[in-house]
Amino acid sequence: MKRRSFLIGTGSLAIATLLASCGNPNRDSLEVRLLKNSVPARVLSAFRKQLQQPANLDFTPTAQLQALFLMLQEWQQQSPPQDEDNGFNLPTFGRRNGGNNLPDLVTLGDYWLSEAIQQELIQPMNPARFQLWDRLPQQWRTLVTRNAQGQPDPKGQVWGAPYRWGTTAIAYRVDKFKPFGWTPQDWSDLWRPEIRDRISLLDSPRETIGLTLKKLGHSYQTANLDDVPDLEAELLALQQQVRLYSSDTYLQPLILGDTWLAVGWSSDLLPLVQRNPQIQALVPQSGTALWADLWVQPAAKSPIAADNPPSLSALAQQWIDFCWKPEVAVDMSLLSQATSAIALALNREELPPGLQADPLLLPNPSAIARSEFLYPLSPDVADRYRQLWRKIRLS
């Protein structure tokens, strides 16, 4: 499953950070592998300026979340990480996580969290050391609190620090809907006869079956699909509405007008809405799927001691707390095509108008309350989802 893919944009971020850090190898250091464009350069600059002591900072961007997960696997196998070929061969500075040649922190999408825990690619964190942990919404803290099998567990350990999040949302062509006298508001609108054969959906059983479950008043986490008697009929009816299933090219037909409505990830939809006044987007009122990007700590090859996991460096802890500061949360939300993890804890009336008015960055609180992160399904349940998905697609 590919949530989204950021193409190479400004490759100068990591290079400038490295060059600014060269000089004194005895300084404290922080090495981070992050998703490209997920942290604004302004935030990195502000972090450097507020440090009491100069430090070597190395923030190296990578274009895709899946590539970062593969790096974690490579490091666990004691293989050298494969950097992107950006035409430069610069030395790397940093503490390297206890001498194991690992960065201090890595961006990980929540989709890969369970597998990363099971494969011992990452190690738990101590949330008591984070100054602003308690300010995170409970749903975001629950997301990263898991047992050693990667399953949600209130008695489990904390395996990551969420720093930004988004939704699965609806985008639509304003000009195409104008003659109808209505605009999409919720998942149920996808079944309206006026838009037959004019919809593009994500090529994902969890997303498509999930939005149908949500339309019927059920959870994305529904384990027994047979308990939802209308589910298959609703999916077959939705199939008649769909022109395209795709997880990476679903926006092009919308731009061209071949489709009039697309279901996609908010980080993909935000720049499109900002550029194209004929396209608007919203989060369905009955709730939707949530996703999050996390800071995780790579694990060394040796087994993790559950009762005494290696601690983050002071600078890494400081960076995570910095990302959660209210003033930084605003910049993260406005400049990175996703919302800061701490934003929902802030007073909406005190936020900048541009953030308050954006239905993708700051959805209606009632819609968010009805939304869910996609937790891992058991193998049997996941197989049932795949079987139903194949049946619908071949119908």
Tab-separated table of C-alpha atoms in Angstrom:
chain	number	residue	atom	x	y	z
A	1	MET	CA	0.000	0.000	0.000
A	2	LYS	CA	1.374	3.384	-1.016
A	3	ARG	CA	-0.109	6.282	0.893
A	4	ARG	CA	1.576	8.996	-1.117
A	5	SER	CA	4.813	9.784	-2.915
A	6	PHE	CA	6.695	13.069	-2.791
A	7	LEU	CA	8.818	13.685	-5.881
A	8	ILE	CA	12.243	15.218	-5.549
A	9	GLY	CA	11.789	18.930	-4.940
A	10	THR	CA	14.412	20.990	-3.189
A	11	GLY	CA	17.415	18.745	-2.647
A	12	SER	CA	19.227	21.539	-0.861
A	13	LEU	CA	17.668	20.870	2.555
A	14	ALA	CA	19.996	18.114	3.748
A	15	ILE	CA	23.031	19.584	1.956
A	16	ALA	CA	22.606	22.985	3.592
A	17	THR	CA	22.084	21.358	6.955
A	18	LEU	CA	25.223	19.275	6.571
A	19	LEU	CA	27.391	22.154	5.452
A	20	ALA	CA	26.157	24.316	8.311
A	21	SER	CA	27.058	21.545	10.737
A	22	CYS	CA	30.594	20.909	9.552
A	23	GLY	CA	33.287	22.265	11.792
A	24	ASN	CA	33.501	20.870	15.300
A	25	PRO	CA	33.136	17.065	15.577
A	26	ASN	CA	32.944	17.356	19.381
A	27	ARG	CA	29.613	19.154	19.283
A	28	ASP	CA	26.394	17.404	20.213
A	29	SER	CA	24.833	15.964	17.095
A	30	LEU	CA	21.463	14.920	15.766
A	31	GLU	CA	20.984	12.815	12.648
A	32	VAL	CA	17.501	12.417	11.207
A	33	ARG	CA	16.224	10.642	8.102
A	34	LEU	CA	12.911	12.256	7.225
A	35	LEU	CA	10.269	12.250	4.532
A	36	LYS	CA	11.010	14.963	2.003
A	37	ASN	CA	8.852	18.067	2.475
A	38	SER	CA	7.386	16.791	5.746
A	39	VAL	CA	9.288	19.378	7.813
A	40	PRO	CA	9.496	22.972	6.490
A	41	ALA	CA	12.973	24.489	6.194
A	42	ARG	CA	11.741	27.356	8.388
A	43	VAL	CA	11.120	24.912	11.230
A	44	LEU	CA	14.618	23.464	10.938
A	45	SER	CA	16.112	26.952	10.962
A	46	ALA	CA	14.096	27.915	14.049
A	47	PHE	CA	15.225	24.757	15.849
A	48	ARG	CA	18.873	25.546	15.201
A	49	LYS	CA	18.494	29.145	16.411
A	50	GLN	CA	16.897	28.160	19.722
A	51	LEU	CA	19.650	25.692	20.672
A	52	GLN	CA	21.670	26.927	23.654
A	53	GLN	CA	24.805	25.253	22.338
A	54	PRO	CA	25.850	24.830	18.675
A	55	ALA	CA	25.270	21.305	17.380
A	56	ASN	CA	25.872	19.219	14.275
A	57	LEU	CA	22.458	18.757	12.667
A	58	ASP	CA	21.970	16.362	9.763
A	59	PHE	CA	18.426	16.178	8.372
A	60	THR	CA	18.506	14.024	5.237
A	61	PRO	CA	15.274	13.823	3.189
A	62	THR	CA	14.019	10.732	1.396
A	63	ALA	CA	11.326	10.837	-1.274
A	64	GLN	CA	9.032	8.019	-0.137
A	65	LEU	CA	7.871	6.520	3.135
A	66	GLN	CA	8.347	3.005	1.822
A	67	ALA	CA	12.009	3.762	1.096
A	68	LEU	CA	12.488	4.800	4.732
A	69	PHE	CA	10.952	1.544	5.924
A	70	LEU	CA	13.289	-0.400	3.622
A	71	MET	CA	16.219	1.528	5.110
A	72	LEU	CA	15.204	0.333	8.577
A	73	GLN	CA	15.254	-3.237	7.271
A	74	GLU	CA	18.657	-2.743	5.674
A	75	TRP	CA	20.128	-1.332	8.875
A	76	GLN	CA	18.758	-4.248	10.888
A	77	GLN	CA	20.540	-6.601	8.487
A	78	GLN	CA	23.723	-4.577	9.081
A	79	SER	CA	23.763	-3.451	5.479
A	80	PRO	CA	24.830	0.131	4.745
A	81	PRO	CA	21.782	2.359	4.126
A	82	GLN	CA	21.194	3.300	0.501
A	83	ASP	CA	21.107	7.076	0.189
A	84	GLU	CA	19.336	8.754	-2.650
A	85	ASP	CA	21.628	9.708	-5.490
A	86	ASN	CA	21.441	13.484	-5.415
A	87	GLY	CA	24.735	14.065	-7.151
A	88	PHE	CA	26.652	14.914	-3.982
A	89	ASN	CA	28.891	12.724	-1.842
A	90	LEU	CA	29.147	14.495	1.489
A	91	PRO	CA	30.393	13.099	4.818
A	92	THR	CA	27.796	12.251	7.452
A	93	PHE	CA	28.044	13.560	10.984
A	94	GLY	CA	26.173	12.499	14.088
A	95	ARG	CA	26.020	10.287	17.128
A	96	ARG	CA	24.799	7.374	15.039
A	97	ASN	CA	22.721	5.798	17.821
A	98	GLY	CA	25.188	4.260	20.192
A	99	GLY	CA	27.884	3.543	17.631
A	100	ASN	CA	25.650	1.293	15.519
A	101	ASN	CA	25.925	3.567	12.489
A	102	LEU	CA	22.247	4.460	12.779
A	103	PRO	CA	20.523	7.843	12.702
A	104	ASP	CA	18.851	9.088	15.865
A	105	LEU	CA	15.382	9.367	14.331
A	106	VAL	CA	13.609	8.248	11.169
A	107	THR	CA	10.211	9.132	9.709
A	108	LEU	CA	7.885	6.132	9.597
A	109	GLY	CA	4.310	6.060	8.295
A	110	ASP	CA	1.872	4.477	10.749
A	111	TYR	CA	1.001	1.871	8.082
A	112	TRP	CA	4.443	0.290	8.645
A	113	LEU	CA	4.503	0.605	12.442
A	114	SER	CA	3.219	-2.878	13.283
A	115	GLU	CA	5.643	-4.573	10.906
A	116	ALA	CA	8.561	-2.464	12.153
A	117	ILE	CA	7.836	-3.551	15.738
A	118	GLN	CA	7.454	-7.225	14.807
A	119	GLN	CA	10.741	-7.214	12.895
A	120	GLU	CA	12.497	-5.339	15.731
A	121	LEU	CA	13.490	-2.543	13.354
A	122	ILE	CA	12.714	0.142	15.939
A	123	GLN	CA	12.898	0.444	19.707
A	124	PRO	CA	10.453	1.912	22.216
A	125	MET	CA	10.616	5.414	23.600
A	126	ASN	CA	9.972	6.716	27.095
A	127	PRO	CA	7.094	9.212	26.800
A	128	ALA	CA	7.762	10.531	30.305
A	129	ARG	CA	10.815	12.282	28.873
A	130	PHE	CA	8.743	14.311	26.416
A	131	GLN	CA	7.553	17.603	27.857
A	132	LEU	CA	4.452	17.820	25.658
A	133	TRP	CA	3.437	14.155	25.385
A	134	ASP	CA	0.303	14.665	27.490
A	135	ARG	CA	-0.896	17.407	25.150
A	136	LEU	CA	-1.179	15.026	22.216
A	137	PRO	CA	-4.775	13.937	21.536
A	138	GLN	CA	-5.497	10.540	23.088
A	139	GLN	CA	-6.169	8.948	19.694
A	140	TRP	CA	-2.641	9.844	18.573
A	141	ARG	CA	-1.073	8.470	21.772
A	142	THR	CA	-3.088	5.258	21.404
A	143	LEU	CA	-1.818	4.879	17.838
A	144	VAL	CA	1.792	4.400	18.957
A	145	THR	CA	1.155	2.453	22.197
A	146	ARG	CA	1.525	-1.191	21.222
A	147	ASN	CA	2.747	-4.567	22.424
A	148	ALA	CA	5.715	-6.474	21.039
A	149	GLN	CA	3.494	-7.962	18.306
A	150	GLY	CA	2.666	-4.483	17.022
A	151	GLN	CA	-0.953	-4.613	18.176
A	152	PRO	CA	-2.620	-1.711	20.018
A	153	ASP	CA	-2.310	-2.327	23.747
A	154	PRO	CA	-2.935	0.223	26.532
A	155	LYS	CA	-0.307	-1.636	28.585
A	156	GLY	CA	2.188	-1.639	25.732
A	157	GLN	CA	5.154	0.601	25.097
A	158	VAL	CA	5.358	3.783	23.040
A	159	TRP	CA	7.041	3.101	19.710
A	160	GLY	CA	6.916	6.475	18.002
A	161	ALA	CA	6.195	10.179	18.292
A	162	PRO	CA	3.500	11.405	15.852
A	163	TYR	CA	4.464	14.723	14.314
A	164	ARG	CA	1.942	15.196	11.503
A	165	TRP	CA	-1.213	13.582	10.208
A	166	GLY	CA	-3.857	13.693	7.502
A	167	THR	CA	-6.993	12.030	6.234
A	168	THR	CA	-8.580	10.173	3.369
A	169	ALA	CA	-10.758	12.851	1.798
A	170	ILE	CA	-13.030	13.658	-1.132
A	171	ALA	CA	-12.043	16.050	-3.936
A	172	TYR	CA	-14.509	17.112	-6.599
A	173	ARG	CA	-14.862	19.344	-9.649
A	174	VAL	CA	-16.914	22.418	-8.782
A	175	ASP	CA	-17.847	23.063	-12.424
A	176	LYS	CA	-19.143	19.530	-12.957
A	177	PHE	CA	-21.352	19.587	-9.866
A	178	LYS	CA	-22.799	23.065	-10.416
A	179	PRO	CA	-25.691	21.833	-12.637
A	180	PHE	CA	-26.761	19.322	-9.950
A	181	GLY	CA	-27.480	21.900	-7.247
A	182	TRP	CA	-25.587	19.876	-4.649
A	183	THR	CA	-21.986	19.138	-3.720
A	184	PRO	CA	-20.513	16.087	-1.981
A	185	GLN	CA	-20.656	16.160	1.818
A	186	ASP	CA	-20.353	12.536	2.894
A	187	TRP	CA	-19.522	9.020	1.685
A	188	SER	CA	-23.178	8.355	0.793
A	189	ASP	CA	-22.911	10.898	-2.041
A	190	LEU	CA	-20.605	8.530	-3.937
A	191	TRP	CA	-23.644	6.342	-4.702
A	192	ARG	CA	-25.703	9.120	-6.354
A	193	PRO	CA	-26.762	8.250	-9.914
A	194	GLU	CA	-25.609	11.607	-11.354
A	195	ILE	CA	-21.963	10.617	-10.970
A	196	ARG	CA	-22.103	7.077	-12.320
A	197	ASP	CA	-18.782	6.170	-13.975
A	198	ARG	CA	-17.260	9.496	-12.849
A	199	ILE	CA	-15.392	8.510	-9.671
A	200	SER	CA	-11.800	7.481	-9.018
A	201	LEU	CA	-11.107	5.450	-5.877
A	202	LEU	CA	-7.940	4.325	-4.154
A	203	ASP	CA	-6.830	0.845	-5.179
A	204	SER	CA	-6.968	-0.412	-1.595
A	205	PRO	CA	-9.387	-2.855	0.053
A	206	ARG	CA	-8.969	-1.229	3.469
A	207	GLU	CA	-9.821	2.200	2.083
A	208	THR	CA	-12.680	1.279	-0.263
A	209	ILE	CA	-14.322	-1.386	1.889
A	210	GLY	CA	-13.668	0.896	4.856
A	211	LEU	CA	-15.469	3.925	3.425
A	212	THR	CA	-18.400	1.671	2.544
A	213	LEU	CA	-18.483	0.354	6.103
A	214	LYS	CA	-18.414	3.944	7.326
A	215	LYS	CA	-21.324	4.813	5.041
A	216	LEU	CA	-23.281	1.944	6.635
A	217	GLY	CA	-22.446	3.140	10.157
A	218	HIS	CA	-19.691	0.606	10.897
A	219	SER	CA	-16.004	0.895	11.772
A	220	TYR	CA	-12.978	0.658	9.499
A	221	GLN	CA	-11.795	-2.011	11.965
A	222	THR	CA	-14.813	-4.294	11.423
A	223	ALA	CA	-13.482	-7.841	11.831
A	224	ASN	CA	-16.460	-9.930	10.724
A	225	LEU	CA	-17.630	-8.586	7.393
A	226	ASP	CA	-20.424	-11.165	7.297
A	227	ASP	CA	-22.060	-9.263	10.150
A	228	VAL	CA	-22.741	-6.407	7.712
A	229	PRO	CA	-25.462	-7.902	5.488
A	230	ASP	CA	-25.676	-5.000	3.010
A	231	LEU	CA	-21.929	-4.625	2.543
A	232	GLU	CA	-21.484	-6.675	-0.627
A	233	ALA	CA	-24.518	-5.129	-2.309
A	234	GLU	CA	-23.274	-1.631	-1.472
A	235	LEU	CA	-19.824	-2.409	-2.844
A	236	LEU	CA	-21.319	-3.780	-6.056
A	237	ALA	CA	-23.384	-0.604	-6.430
A	238	LEU	CA	-20.292	1.531	-5.792
A	239	GLN	CA	-18.421	-0.465	-8.423
A	240	GLN	CA	-20.851	0.881	-11.038
A	241	GLN	CA	-19.892	4.430	-10.074
A	242	VAL	CA	-16.142	3.950	-10.491
A	243	ARG	CA	-14.172	4.782	-13.617
A	244	LEU	CA	-10.716	4.263	-12.117
A	245	TYR	CA	-9.028	2.528	-9.191
A	246	SER	CA	-5.554	3.882	-8.498
A	247	SER	CA	-3.386	4.843	-5.551
A	248	ASP	CA	-0.958	7.036	-7.481
A	249	THR	CA	-2.608	8.367	-10.674
A	250	TYR	CA	-6.078	9.128	-9.363
A	251	LEU	CA	-5.718	12.921	-9.632
A	252	GLN	CA	-4.886	13.248	-13.319
A	253	PRO	CA	-8.395	12.259	-14.523
A	254	LEU	CA	-9.911	14.723	-12.042
A	255	ILE	CA	-7.731	17.546	-13.363
A	256	LEU	CA	-8.697	16.693	-16.944
A	257	GLY	CA	-12.386	16.387	-16.097
A	258	ASP	CA	-12.620	12.703	-17.044
A	259	THR	CA	-13.668	12.012	-13.456
A	260	TRP	CA	-15.678	14.436	-11.365
A	261	LEU	CA	-14.864	13.109	-7.908
A	262	ALA	CA	-11.789	11.438	-6.419
A	263	VAL	CA	-11.101	9.819	-3.069
A	264	GLY	CA	-7.505	10.398	-2.027
A	265	TRP	CA	-5.066	11.353	0.689
A	266	SER	CA	-5.188	14.889	1.991
A	267	SER	CA	-1.461	15.461	1.433
A	268	ASP	CA	-2.032	14.816	-2.288
A	269	LEU	CA	-5.210	16.881	-2.445
A	270	LEU	CA	-3.992	20.004	-0.629
A	271	PRO	CA	-1.568	21.288	-3.293
A	272	LEU	CA	-4.092	20.473	-6.029
A	273	VAL	CA	-6.852	22.477	-4.334
A	274	GLN	CA	-4.457	25.385	-3.777
A	275	ARG	CA	-3.532	25.487	-7.473
A	276	ASN	CA	-6.881	24.744	-9.085
A	277	PRO	CA	-9.943	26.840	-8.133
A	278	GLN	CA	-12.217	24.372	-9.951
A	279	ILE	CA	-11.372	21.639	-7.416
A	280	GLN	CA	-12.508	21.615	-3.795
A	281	ALA	CA	-12.048	18.998	-1.093
A	282	LEU	CA	-13.602	17.945	2.202
A	283	VAL	CA	-13.469	15.364	4.956
A	284	PRO	CA	-16.712	13.312	5.057
A	285	GLN	CA	-18.934	14.139	8.022
A	286	SER	CA	-19.440	10.500	9.014
A	287	GLY	CA	-15.696	10.135	9.573
A	288	THR	CA	-12.789	8.831	7.556
A	289	ALA	CA	-9.453	7.044	7.730
A	290	LEU	CA	-6.567	8.861	9.428
A	291	TRP	CA	-2.848	8.484	8.746
A	292	ALA	CA	0.174	9.790	10.626
A	293	ASP	CA	3.904	10.224	10.174
A	294	LEU	CA	5.984	9.341	13.226
A	295	TRP	CA	9.472	9.869	14.550
A	296	VAL	CA	10.877	6.435	15.431
A	297	GLN	CA	14.200	5.320	16.885
A	298	PRO	CA	16.017	2.659	14.816
A	299	ALA	CA	16.966	-0.476	16.732
A	300	ALA	CA	20.446	-1.919	16.933
A	301	LYS	CA	21.059	-5.490	15.777
A	302	SER	CA	21.207	-6.756	19.360
A	303	PRO	CA	17.880	-7.740	21.014
A	304	ILE	CA	15.864	-4.961	22.645
A	305	ALA	CA	15.673	-5.085	26.428
A	306	ALA	CA	11.991	-4.492	27.127
A	307	ASP	CA	12.618	-3.334	30.693
A	308	ASN	CA	15.492	-1.011	29.816
A	309	PRO	CA	15.330	0.183	26.186
A	310	PRO	CA	18.094	2.494	24.935
A	311	SER	CA	17.102	6.081	25.485
A	312	LEU	CA	17.011	8.839	22.919
A	313	SER	CA	19.726	11.435	22.987
A	314	ALA	CA	18.854	14.705	24.707
A	315	LEU	CA	18.974	16.481	21.350
A	316	ALA	CA	16.562	13.982	19.769
A	317	GLN	CA	14.132	14.443	22.659
A	318	GLN	CA	14.479	18.205	22.291
A	319	TRP	CA	13.685	17.961	18.579
A	320	ILE	CA	10.489	15.958	19.192
A	321	ASP	CA	9.316	18.402	21.858
A	322	PHE	CA	10.134	21.282	19.529
A	323	CYS	CA	7.903	19.794	16.799
A	324	TRP	CA	5.008	19.795	19.285
A	325	LYS	CA	5.321	23.439	20.363
A	326	PRO	CA	2.158	25.409	19.453
A	327	GLU	CA	3.978	28.037	17.392
A	328	VAL	CA	5.869	25.326	15.504
A	329	ALA	CA	2.662	23.348	15.031
A	330	VAL	CA	1.207	26.241	13.043
A	331	ASP	CA	4.186	26.384	10.674
A	332	MET	CA	4.196	22.588	10.304
A	333	SER	CA	0.500	22.642	9.412
A	334	LEU	CA	0.585	25.549	6.972
A	335	LEU	CA	3.815	24.657	5.180
A	336	SER	CA	4.010	20.853	4.969
A	337	GLN	CA	0.695	19.753	3.374
A	338	ALA	CA	-0.297	17.964	6.592
A	339	THR	CA	-1.443	18.912	10.079
A	340	SER	CA	0.723	18.992	13.179
A	341	ALA	CA	-0.034	16.253	15.693
A	342	ILE	CA	-0.544	18.861	18.397
A	343	ALA	CA	-2.864	21.126	16.382
A	344	LEU	CA	-6.115	19.600	17.652
A	345	ALA	CA	-5.086	20.461	21.221
A	346	LEU	CA	-4.842	24.176	20.373
A	347	ASN	CA	-7.607	26.757	20.610
A	348	ARG	CA	-9.038	26.967	17.093
A	349	GLU	CA	-10.083	30.569	17.520
A	350	GLU	CA	-6.452	31.575	18.129
A	351	LEU	CA	-5.105	29.843	15.010
A	352	PRO	CA	-4.344	31.786	11.805
A	353	PRO	CA	-7.431	32.291	9.604
A	354	GLY	CA	-5.836	30.305	6.784
A	355	LEU	CA	-5.579	27.279	9.031
A	356	GLN	CA	-8.991	27.667	10.620
A	357	ALA	CA	-10.707	27.871	7.234
A	358	ASP	CA	-8.959	24.912	5.590
A	359	PRO	CA	-11.277	21.854	5.706
A	360	LEU	CA	-8.421	19.462	4.931
A	361	LEU	CA	-5.845	20.791	7.388
A	362	LEU	CA	-8.339	21.367	10.182
A	363	PRO	CA	-11.494	19.316	9.575
A	364	ASN	CA	-14.705	19.693	11.514
A	365	PRO	CA	-14.152	18.368	15.080
A	366	SER	CA	-17.184	16.077	14.843
A	367	ALA	CA	-15.808	14.477	11.664
A	368	ILE	CA	-12.436	13.893	13.304
A	369	ALA	CA	-14.140	12.392	16.358
A	370	ARG	CA	-15.755	9.814	14.053
A	371	SER	CA	-12.514	9.081	12.175
A	372	GLU	CA	-10.116	6.206	12.762
A	373	PHE	CA	-6.538	5.149	12.215
A	374	LEU	CA	-6.270	1.910	10.228
A	375	TYR	CA	-4.940	-0.611	12.722
A	376	PRO	CA	-3.531	-3.947	11.514
A	377	LEU	CA	-6.031	-6.742	10.936
A	378	SER	CA	-5.421	-10.354	11.905
A	379	PRO	CA	-4.232	-12.556	8.988
A	380	ASP	CA	-7.635	-14.259	8.709
A	381	VAL	CA	-9.556	-10.982	8.715
A	382	ALA	CA	-7.136	-9.377	6.231
A	383	ASP	CA	-7.593	-12.367	3.931
A	384	ARG	CA	-11.384	-11.967	4.137
A	385	TYR	CA	-11.018	-8.322	3.063
A	386	ARG	CA	-8.872	-9.381	0.106
A	387	GLN	CA	-11.329	-12.082	-0.934
A	388	LEU	CA	-14.248	-9.658	-0.910
A	389	TRP	CA	-12.164	-7.076	-2.771
A	390	ARG	CA	-11.291	-9.560	-5.531
A	391	LYS	CA	-14.925	-10.636	-5.824
A	392	ILE	CA	-16.118	-7.049	-6.245
A	393	ARG	CA	-13.389	-6.102	-8.718
A	394	LEU	CA	-14.102	-9.182	-10.882
A	395	SER	CA	-17.853	-8.690	-10.808
